[in-house]
Short mmCIF file of C-alpha atoms (C1' of nucleotides) in Angstrom, two decimals:
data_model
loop_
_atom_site.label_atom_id
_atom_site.label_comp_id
_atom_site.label_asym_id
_atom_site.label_seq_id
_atom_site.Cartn_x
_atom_site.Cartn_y
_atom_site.Cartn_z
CA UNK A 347 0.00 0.00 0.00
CA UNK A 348 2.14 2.68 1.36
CA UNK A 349 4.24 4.29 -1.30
CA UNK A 350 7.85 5.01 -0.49
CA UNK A 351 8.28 8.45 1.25
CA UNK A 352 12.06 9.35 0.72
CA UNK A 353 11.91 12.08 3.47
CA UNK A 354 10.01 10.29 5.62
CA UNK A 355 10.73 9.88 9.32
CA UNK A 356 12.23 6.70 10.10
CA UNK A 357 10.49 3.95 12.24
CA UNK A 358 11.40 3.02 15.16
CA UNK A 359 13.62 -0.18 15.54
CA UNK A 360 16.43 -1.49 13.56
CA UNK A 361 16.90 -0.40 10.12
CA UNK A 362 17.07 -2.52 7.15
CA UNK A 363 21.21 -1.59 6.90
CA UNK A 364 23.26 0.49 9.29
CA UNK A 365 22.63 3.93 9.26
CA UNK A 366 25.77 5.28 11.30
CA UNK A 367 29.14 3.52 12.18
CA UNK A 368 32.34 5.05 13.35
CA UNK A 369 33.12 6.39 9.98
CA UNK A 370 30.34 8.18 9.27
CA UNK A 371 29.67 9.79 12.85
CA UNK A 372 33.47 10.92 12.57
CA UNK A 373 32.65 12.76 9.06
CA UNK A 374 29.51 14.25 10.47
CA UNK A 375 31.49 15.82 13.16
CA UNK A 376 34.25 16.66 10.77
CA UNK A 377 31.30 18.88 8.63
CA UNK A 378 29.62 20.39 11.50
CA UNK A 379 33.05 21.41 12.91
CA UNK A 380 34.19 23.08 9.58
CA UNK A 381 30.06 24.90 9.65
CA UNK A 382 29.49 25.79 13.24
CA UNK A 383 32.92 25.48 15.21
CA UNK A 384 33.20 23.42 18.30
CA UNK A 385 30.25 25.22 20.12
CA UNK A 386 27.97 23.56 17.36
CA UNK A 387 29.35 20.11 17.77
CA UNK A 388 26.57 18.53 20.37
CA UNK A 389 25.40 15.33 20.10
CA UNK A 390 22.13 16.91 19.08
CA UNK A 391 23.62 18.84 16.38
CA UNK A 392 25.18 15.67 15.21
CA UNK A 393 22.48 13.58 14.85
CA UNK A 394 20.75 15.97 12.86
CA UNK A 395 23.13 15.94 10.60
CA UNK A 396 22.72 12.23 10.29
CA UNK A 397 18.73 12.24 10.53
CA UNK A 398 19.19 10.17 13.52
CA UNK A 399 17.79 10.41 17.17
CA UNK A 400 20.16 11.74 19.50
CA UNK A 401 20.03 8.19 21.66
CA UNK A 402 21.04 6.48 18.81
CA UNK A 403 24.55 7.67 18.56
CA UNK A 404 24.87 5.86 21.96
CA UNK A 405 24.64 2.48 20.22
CA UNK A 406 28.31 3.36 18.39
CA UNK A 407 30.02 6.00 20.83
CA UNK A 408 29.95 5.55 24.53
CA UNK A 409 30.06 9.05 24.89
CA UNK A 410 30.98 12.62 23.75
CA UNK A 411 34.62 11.89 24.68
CA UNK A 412 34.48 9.03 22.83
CA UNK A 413 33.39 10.84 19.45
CA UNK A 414 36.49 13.12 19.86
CA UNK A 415 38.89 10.87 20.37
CA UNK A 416 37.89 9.46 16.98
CA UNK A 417 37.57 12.73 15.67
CA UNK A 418 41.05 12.84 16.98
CA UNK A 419 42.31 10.28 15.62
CA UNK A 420 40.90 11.72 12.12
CA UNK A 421 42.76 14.99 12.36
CA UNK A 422 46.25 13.28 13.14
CA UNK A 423 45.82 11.23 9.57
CA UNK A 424 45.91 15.08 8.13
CA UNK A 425 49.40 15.60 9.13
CA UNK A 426 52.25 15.58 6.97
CA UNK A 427 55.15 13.69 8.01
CA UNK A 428 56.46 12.59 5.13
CA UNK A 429 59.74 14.05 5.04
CA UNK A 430 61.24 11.43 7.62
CA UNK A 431 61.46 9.53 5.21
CA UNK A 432 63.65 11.69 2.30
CA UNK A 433 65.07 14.73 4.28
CA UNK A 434 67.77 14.79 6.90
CA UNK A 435 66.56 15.16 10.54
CA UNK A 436 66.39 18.89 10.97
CA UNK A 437 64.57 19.78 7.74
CA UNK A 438 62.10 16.72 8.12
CA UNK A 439 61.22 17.85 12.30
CA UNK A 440 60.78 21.66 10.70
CA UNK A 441 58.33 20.73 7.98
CA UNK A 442 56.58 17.97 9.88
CA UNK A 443 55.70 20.52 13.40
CA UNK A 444 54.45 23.25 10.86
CA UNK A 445 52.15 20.89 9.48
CA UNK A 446 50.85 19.37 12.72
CA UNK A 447 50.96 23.16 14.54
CA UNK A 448 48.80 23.86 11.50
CA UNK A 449 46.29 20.92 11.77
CA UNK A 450 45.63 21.65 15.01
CA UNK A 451 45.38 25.57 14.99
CA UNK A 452 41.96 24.58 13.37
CA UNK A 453 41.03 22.13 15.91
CA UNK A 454 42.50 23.63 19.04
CA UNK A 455 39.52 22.48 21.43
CA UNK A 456 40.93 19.02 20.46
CA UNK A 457 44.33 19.64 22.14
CA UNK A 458 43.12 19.38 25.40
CA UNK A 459 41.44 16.11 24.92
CA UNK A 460 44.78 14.71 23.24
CA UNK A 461 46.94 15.73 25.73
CA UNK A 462 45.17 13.36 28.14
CA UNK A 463 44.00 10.81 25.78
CA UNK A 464 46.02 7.66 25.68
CA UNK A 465 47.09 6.61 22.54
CA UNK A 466 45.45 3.05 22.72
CA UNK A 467 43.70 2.16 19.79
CA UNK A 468 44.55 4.92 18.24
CA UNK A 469 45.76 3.75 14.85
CA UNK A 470 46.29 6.41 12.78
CA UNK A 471 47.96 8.50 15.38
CA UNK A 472 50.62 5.19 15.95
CA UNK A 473 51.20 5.20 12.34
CA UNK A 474 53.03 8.75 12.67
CA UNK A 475 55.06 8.32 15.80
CA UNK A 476 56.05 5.03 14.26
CA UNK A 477 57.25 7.04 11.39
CA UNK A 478 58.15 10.01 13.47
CA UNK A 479 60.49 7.48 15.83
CA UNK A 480 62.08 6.08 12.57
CA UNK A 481 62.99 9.68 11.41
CA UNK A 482 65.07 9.80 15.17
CA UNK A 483 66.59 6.50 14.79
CA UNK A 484 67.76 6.83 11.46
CA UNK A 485 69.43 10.15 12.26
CA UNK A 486 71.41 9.06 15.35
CA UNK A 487 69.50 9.25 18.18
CA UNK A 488 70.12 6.90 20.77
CA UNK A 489 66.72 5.18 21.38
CA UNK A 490 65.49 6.55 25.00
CA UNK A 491 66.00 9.87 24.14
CA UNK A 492 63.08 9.51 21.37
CA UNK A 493 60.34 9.88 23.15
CA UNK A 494 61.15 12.80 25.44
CA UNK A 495 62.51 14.50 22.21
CA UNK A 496 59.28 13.72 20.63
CA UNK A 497 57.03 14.57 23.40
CA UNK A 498 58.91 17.86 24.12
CA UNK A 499 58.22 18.53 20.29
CA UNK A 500 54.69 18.17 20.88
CA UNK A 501 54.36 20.33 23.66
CA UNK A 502 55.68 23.49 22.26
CA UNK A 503 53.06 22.02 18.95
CA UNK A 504 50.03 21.97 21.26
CA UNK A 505 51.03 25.10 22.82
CA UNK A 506 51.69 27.01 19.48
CA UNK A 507 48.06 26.01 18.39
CA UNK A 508 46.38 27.13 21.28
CA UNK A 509 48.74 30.19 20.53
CA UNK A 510 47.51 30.84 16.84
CA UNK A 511 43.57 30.36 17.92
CA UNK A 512 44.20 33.62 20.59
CA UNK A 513 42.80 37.08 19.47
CA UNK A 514 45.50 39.15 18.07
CA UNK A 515 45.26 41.67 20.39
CA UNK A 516 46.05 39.50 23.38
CA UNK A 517 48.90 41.86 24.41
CA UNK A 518 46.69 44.30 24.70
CA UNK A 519 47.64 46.08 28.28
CA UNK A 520 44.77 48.36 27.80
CA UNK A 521 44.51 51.20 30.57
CA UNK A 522 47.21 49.16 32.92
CA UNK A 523 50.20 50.09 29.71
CA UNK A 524 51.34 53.43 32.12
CA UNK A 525 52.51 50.46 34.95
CA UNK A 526 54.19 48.32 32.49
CA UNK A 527 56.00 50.56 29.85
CA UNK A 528 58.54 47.66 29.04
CA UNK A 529 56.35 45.03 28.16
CA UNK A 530 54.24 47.57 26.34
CA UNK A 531 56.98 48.79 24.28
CA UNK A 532 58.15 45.18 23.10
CA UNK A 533 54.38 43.72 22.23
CA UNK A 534 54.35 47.36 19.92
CA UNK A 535 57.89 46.85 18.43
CA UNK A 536 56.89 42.94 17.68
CA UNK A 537 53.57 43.49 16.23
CA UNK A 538 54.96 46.59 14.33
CA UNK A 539 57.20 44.72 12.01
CA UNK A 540 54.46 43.10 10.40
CA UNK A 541 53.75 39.65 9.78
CA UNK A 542 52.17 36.96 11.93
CA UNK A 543 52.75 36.82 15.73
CA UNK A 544 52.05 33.69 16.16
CA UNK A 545 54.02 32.49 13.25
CA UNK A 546 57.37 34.50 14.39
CA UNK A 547 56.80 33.20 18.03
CA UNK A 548 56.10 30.10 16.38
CA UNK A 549 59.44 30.20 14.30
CA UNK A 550 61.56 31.38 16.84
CA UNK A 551 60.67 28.41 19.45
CA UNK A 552 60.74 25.57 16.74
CA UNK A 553 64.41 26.77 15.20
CA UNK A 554 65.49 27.05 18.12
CA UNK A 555 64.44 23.67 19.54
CA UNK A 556 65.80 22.01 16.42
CA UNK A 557 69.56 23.90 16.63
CA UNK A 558 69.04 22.86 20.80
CA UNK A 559 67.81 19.47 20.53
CA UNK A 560 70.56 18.85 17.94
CA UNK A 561 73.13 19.99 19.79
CA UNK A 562 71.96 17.87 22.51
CA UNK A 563 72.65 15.01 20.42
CA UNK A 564 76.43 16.04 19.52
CA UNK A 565 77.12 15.68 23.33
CA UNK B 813 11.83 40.09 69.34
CA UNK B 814 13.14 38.16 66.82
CA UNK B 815 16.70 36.58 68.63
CA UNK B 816 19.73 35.88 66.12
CA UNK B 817 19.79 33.65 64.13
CA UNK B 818 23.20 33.43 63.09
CA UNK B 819 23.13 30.14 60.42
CA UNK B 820 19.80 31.70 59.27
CA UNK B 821 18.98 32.01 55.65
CA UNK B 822 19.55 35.15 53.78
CA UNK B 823 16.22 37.50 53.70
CA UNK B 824 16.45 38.68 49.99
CA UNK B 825 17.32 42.34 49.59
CA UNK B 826 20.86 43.79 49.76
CA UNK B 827 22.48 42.83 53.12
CA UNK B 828 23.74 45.47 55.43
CA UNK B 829 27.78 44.85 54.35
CA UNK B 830 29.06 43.04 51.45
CA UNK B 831 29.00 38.93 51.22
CA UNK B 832 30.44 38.90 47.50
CA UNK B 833 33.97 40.67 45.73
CA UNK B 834 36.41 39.74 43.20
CA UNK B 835 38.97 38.41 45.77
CA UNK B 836 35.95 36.45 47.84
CA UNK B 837 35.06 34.85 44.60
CA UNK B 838 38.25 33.79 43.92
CA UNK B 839 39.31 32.19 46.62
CA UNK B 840 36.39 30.22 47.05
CA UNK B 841 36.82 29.26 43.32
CA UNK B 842 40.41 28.13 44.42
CA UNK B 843 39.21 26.21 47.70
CA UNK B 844 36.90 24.35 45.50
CA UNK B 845 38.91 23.77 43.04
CA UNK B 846 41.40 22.23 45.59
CA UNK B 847 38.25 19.53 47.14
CA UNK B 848 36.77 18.79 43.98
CA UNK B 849 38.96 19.41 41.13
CA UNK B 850 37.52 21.73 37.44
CA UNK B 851 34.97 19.22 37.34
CA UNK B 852 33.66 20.35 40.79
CA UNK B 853 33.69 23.85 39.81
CA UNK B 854 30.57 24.77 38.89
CA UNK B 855 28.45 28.34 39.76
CA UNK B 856 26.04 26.30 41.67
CA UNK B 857 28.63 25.15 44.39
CA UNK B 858 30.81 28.64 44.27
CA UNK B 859 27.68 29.91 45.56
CA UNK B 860 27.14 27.37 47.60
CA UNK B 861 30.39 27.69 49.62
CA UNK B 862 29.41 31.42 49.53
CA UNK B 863 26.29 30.72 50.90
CA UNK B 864 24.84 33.09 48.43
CA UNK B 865 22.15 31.90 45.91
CA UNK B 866 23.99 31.38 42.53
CA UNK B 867 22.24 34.12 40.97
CA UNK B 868 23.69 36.91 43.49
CA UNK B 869 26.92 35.73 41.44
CA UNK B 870 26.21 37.79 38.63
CA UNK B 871 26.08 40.63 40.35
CA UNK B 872 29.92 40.64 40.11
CA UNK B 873 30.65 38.42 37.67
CA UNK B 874 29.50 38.97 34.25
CA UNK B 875 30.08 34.99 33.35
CA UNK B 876 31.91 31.95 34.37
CA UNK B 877 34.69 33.02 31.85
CA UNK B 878 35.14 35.64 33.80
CA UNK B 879 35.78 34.15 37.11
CA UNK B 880 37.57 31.69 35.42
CA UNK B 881 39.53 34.64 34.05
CA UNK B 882 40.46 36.58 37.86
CA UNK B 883 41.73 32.21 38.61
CA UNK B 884 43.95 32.68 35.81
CA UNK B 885 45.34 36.51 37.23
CA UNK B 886 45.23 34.99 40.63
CA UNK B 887 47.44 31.88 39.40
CA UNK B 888 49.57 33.61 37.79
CA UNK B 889 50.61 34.93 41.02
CA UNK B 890 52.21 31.60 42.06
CA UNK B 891 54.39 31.78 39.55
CA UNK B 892 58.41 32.88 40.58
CA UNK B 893 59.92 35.12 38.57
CA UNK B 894 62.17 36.22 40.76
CA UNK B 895 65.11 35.00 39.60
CA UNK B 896 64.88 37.55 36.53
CA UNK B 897 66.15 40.39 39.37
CA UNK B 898 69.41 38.45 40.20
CA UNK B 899 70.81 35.17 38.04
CA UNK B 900 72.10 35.60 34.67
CA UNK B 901 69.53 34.96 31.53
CA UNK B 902 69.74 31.22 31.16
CA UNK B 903 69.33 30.81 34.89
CA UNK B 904 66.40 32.84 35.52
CA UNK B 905 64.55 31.62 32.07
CA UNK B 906 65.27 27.97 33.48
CA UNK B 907 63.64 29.11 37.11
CA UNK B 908 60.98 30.79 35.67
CA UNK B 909 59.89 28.07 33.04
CA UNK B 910 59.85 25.44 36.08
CA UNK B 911 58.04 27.56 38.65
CA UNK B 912 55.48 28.38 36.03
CA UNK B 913 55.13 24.90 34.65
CA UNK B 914 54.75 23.61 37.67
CA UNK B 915 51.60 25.73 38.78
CA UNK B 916 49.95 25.13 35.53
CA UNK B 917 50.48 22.27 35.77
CA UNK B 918 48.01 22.00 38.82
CA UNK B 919 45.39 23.95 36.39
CA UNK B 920 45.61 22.35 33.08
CA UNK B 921 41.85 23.09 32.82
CA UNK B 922 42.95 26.87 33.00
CA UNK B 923 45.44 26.20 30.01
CA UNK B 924 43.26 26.80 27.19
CA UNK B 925 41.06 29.77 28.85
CA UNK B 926 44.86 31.67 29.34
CA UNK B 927 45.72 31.08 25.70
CA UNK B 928 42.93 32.34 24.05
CA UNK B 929 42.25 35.17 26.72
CA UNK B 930 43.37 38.71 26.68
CA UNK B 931 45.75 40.21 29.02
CA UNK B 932 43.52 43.05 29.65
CA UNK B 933 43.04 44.16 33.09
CA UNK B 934 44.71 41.02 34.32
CA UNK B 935 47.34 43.55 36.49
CA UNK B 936 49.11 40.37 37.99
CA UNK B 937 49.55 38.68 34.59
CA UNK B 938 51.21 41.64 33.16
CA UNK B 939 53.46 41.95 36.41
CA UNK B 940 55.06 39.17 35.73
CA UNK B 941 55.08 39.94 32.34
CA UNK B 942 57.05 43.05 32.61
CA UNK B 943 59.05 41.77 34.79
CA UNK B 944 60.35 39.35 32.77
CA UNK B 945 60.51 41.36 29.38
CA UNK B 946 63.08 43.48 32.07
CA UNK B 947 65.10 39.99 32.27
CA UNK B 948 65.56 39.83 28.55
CA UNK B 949 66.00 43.23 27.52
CA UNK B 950 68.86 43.49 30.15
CA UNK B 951 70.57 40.36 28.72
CA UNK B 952 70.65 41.95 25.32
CA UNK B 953 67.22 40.97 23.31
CA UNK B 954 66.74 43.76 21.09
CA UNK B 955 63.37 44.99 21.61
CA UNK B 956 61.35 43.36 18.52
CA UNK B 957 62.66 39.78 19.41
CA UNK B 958 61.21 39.71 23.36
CA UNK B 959 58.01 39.06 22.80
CA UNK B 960 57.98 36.11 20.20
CA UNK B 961 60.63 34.38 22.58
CA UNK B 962 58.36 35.05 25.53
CA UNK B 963 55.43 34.03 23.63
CA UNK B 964 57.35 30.46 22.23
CA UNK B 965 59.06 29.83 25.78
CA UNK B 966 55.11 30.12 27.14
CA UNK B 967 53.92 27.96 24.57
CA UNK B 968 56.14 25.23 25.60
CA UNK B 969 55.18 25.85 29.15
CA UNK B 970 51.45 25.41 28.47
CA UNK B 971 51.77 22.43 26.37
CA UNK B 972 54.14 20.36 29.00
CA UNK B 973 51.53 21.74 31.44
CA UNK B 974 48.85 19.54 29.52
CA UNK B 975 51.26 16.63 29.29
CA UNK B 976 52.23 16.60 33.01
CA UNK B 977 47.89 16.00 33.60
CA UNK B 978 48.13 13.23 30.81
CA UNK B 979 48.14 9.92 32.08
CA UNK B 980 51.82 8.01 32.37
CA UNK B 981 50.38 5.25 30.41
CA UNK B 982 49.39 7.58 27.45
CA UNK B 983 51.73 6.28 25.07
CA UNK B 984 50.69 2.06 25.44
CA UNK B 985 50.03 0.73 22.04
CA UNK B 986 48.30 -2.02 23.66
CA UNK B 987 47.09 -4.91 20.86
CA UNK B 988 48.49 -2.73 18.31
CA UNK B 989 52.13 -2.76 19.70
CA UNK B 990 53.07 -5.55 17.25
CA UNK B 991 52.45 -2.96 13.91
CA UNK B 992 54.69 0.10 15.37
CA UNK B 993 57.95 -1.55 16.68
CA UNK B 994 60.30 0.99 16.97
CA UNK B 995 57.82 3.19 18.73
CA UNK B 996 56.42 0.88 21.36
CA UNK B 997 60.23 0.14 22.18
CA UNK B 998 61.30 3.54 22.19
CA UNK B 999 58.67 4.33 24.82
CA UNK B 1000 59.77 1.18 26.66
CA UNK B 1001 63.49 1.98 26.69
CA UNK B 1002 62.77 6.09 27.96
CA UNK B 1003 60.39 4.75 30.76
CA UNK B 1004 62.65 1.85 31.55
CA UNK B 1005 65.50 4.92 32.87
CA UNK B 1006 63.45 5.55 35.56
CA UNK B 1007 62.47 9.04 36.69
CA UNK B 1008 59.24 11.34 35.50
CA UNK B 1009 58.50 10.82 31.92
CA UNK B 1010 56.57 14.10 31.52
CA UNK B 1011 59.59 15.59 33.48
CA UNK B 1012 62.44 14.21 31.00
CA UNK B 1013 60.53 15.44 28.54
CA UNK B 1014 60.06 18.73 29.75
CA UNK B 1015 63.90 19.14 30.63
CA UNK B 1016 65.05 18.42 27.12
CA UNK B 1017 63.09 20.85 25.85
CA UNK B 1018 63.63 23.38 27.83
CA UNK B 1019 67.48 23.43 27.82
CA UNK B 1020 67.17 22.79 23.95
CA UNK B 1021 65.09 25.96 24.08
CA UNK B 1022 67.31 27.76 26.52
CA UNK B 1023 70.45 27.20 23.93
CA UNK B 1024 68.38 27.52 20.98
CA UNK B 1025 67.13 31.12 21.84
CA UNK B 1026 70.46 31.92 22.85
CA UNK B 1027 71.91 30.86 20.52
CA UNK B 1028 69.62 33.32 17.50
CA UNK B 1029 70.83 35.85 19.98
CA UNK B 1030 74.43 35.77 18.75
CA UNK B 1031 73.62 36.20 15.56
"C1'" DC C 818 12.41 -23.18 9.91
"C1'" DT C 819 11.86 -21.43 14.03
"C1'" DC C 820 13.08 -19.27 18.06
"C1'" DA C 821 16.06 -16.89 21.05
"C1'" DC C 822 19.42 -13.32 21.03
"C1'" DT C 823 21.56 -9.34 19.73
"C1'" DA C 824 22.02 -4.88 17.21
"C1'" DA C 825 20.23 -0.56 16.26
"C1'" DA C 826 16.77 2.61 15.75
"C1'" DT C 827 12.85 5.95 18.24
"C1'" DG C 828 11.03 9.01 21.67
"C1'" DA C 829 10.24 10.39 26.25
"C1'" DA C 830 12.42 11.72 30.25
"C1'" DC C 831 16.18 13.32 33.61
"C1'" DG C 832 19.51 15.91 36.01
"C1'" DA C 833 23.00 19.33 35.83
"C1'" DC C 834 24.62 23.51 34.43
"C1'" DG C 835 24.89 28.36 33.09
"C1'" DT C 836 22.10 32.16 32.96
"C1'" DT C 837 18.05 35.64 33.22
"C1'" DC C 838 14.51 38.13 35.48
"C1'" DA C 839 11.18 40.04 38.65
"C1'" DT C 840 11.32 41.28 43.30
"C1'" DT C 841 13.07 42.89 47.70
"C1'" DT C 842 16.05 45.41 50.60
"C1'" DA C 843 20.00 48.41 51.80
"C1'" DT C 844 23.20 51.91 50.62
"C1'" DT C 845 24.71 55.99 48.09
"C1'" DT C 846 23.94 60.25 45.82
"C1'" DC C 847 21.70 64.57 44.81
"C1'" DG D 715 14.10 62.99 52.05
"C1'" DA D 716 13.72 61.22 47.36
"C1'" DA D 717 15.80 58.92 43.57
"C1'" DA D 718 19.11 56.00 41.81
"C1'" DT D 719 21.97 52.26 42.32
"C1'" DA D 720 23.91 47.97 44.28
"C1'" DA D 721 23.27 43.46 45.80
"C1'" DA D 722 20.79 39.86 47.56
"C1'" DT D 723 16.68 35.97 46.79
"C1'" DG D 724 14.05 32.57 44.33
"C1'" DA D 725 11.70 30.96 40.42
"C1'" DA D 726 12.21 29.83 35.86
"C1'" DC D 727 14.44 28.71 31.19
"C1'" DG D 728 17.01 26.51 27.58
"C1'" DT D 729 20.67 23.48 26.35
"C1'" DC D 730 23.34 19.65 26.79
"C1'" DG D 731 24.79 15.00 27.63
"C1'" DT D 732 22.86 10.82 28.77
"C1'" DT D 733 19.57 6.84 30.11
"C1'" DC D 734 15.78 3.85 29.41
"C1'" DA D 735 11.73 1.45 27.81
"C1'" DT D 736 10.12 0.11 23.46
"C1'" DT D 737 10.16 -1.39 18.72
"C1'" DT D 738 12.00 -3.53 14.76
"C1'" DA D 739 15.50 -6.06 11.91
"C1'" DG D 740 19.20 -9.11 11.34
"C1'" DT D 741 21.87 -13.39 13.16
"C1'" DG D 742 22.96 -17.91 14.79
"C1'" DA D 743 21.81 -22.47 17.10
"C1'" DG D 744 19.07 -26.53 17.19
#
DNA sequence: CTCACTAAATGAACGACGTTCATTTATTTC
DNA sequence: GAAATAAATGAACGTCGTTCATTTAGTGAG
């Protein structure tokens, strides 16, 4: 009798095939993040987007948490670090952190969750340190000072994209600049020579880590 | 008639002296904060160890961003900077970066509020900021170059401050140890040499930082 | 083939949280 | 002394994450 109505609600019950999975509640999020930011990713907001009841994400994801660390693990398959495997050390460490500081500038509400997120599971996220820890090995470093090299890496990463998602005028001493002429003075001369902040900040740590780690590694 | 009451309820209306203030707020923020960790902080049970109703809040604060924002100011407090007044640059960078680590590292929840938030008003913040803008301008930073060090040293600081919170275990590959070798034994072989892992970390990169920056310097 | 079991959807409901608003009372200002 | 402002109460709201009873479809054992 009934004719098919494309649009029409679904019934309650099990569908005839699978209407979300991992994949697809990952994408979703992926969209509504790019459309509405982090504020619009809610579970609601998601399961519109997948003409879905809000209860029925809870069949895939345990919870919210749970969606971000896919979503996570997503965003670390969308950073480059290719060049461990062609360029010596330096040059491969300076063009993999831009891309990962880069990544994550546009998802810095994830950095929090990483940070404390362990890695379990996590495939796409060991595929890079794998490759990452290769890049070390291969260019001398003696095998427990990886990680800490790595990690240390990382934090200055995470810490540069929280960096690039601040307002510009962060500096900004406002009416308090009479009490702190120094500071004010240096945040002017910084800002006046154009370009990025964030980037030269971001420039000056990484070099600088890369000449200091290396020379680390010569002692 | 009517005796004291002293654990009596509030009668609506303005009370004769004042319950609520910046510094009241605070504190109990930070008391709470102590008992029942960022989760525990909520307006509901600030006002309840104010024994205030959690709308008389608003009165002096325009949102929970901004008391979060006077906890940042008032953390920032805790962190020494001393060391800027007396020890050469090195020295009092290495002091500083600790002392400030280490009280982050107590509010990681406070890490990405900081980051994103302007200095504006926050008098304490820019205290210490001034004070140690003084520490490099006296070692020799030309003007234009203080801030973007500052800025890269703090990223660091914020992103080891995350990693300290993360849990030691973060980096177990679990079933997936057999497909990324050399990572899962690098992380065995740095944890194996005993000591903080978060700390080792946060020592290499600092020094490599520390001879990194001054190391641009001599150029 | 059938029958139990499991997977996956709906929709109603909950509790917590941040916040707003009308109201009341005290203090400050003119 | 009157008017304006500051600061409290208490009720109410909307959103969000999450749970649960219910319904339906696929799956596997005998």
């Amino acid at each position: 009798m009934g004719t098919v109505r494309p649009d029409a609600q679904r019934r309650a019950g099990r569908p005839p095939q699978g209407v979300l999975s991992r994949t697809r509640i990952t994408g979703a999020a992926l969209e509504l993040i790019d459309e509405a930011g982090y504020d619009g990713l809610t579970m609601s907001a998601l399961a519109r987007r997948l003409k879905v009841a809000p209860s029925a994400l809870y069949n895939h994801a345990a919870s919210k948490q749970e969606v971000l660390r896919w979503l996570q693990d997503h965003v670390m398959t969308m950073v480059d670090f290719s060049a461990f495997a062609t360029e010596p050390w330096a040059d491969a460490v300076r063009s993999w952190a831009w891309s990962y500081r880069g990544v994550f500038a546009r998802h810095a509400p994830l950095v929090p969750v990483i940070a404390v997120l362990p890695v379990t599971d996590a495939a796409d996220t060991l595929r890079m340190y794998e490759e990452v820890a290769r890049g070390f090995l291969a260019a001398g470093w003696p095998e427990d000072r990886v990680v800490p090299a790595i990690v240390a890496l990382e934090s200055f990463i995470y810490g540069s994209a929280l960096d690039v998602s601040a307002p510009s005028d962060i500096f900004d001493s406002g009416a308090l600049a009479g009490e702190f002429p120094l500071f004010t003075s240096a945040v002017r001369s910084s800002t006046g020579s154009g370009g990025n902040a964030a980037d030269a900040a971001f420039r000056a740590g990484l070099e600088g880590l890369i000449t200091g780690l290396d020379k680390q590694l010569a002692d």
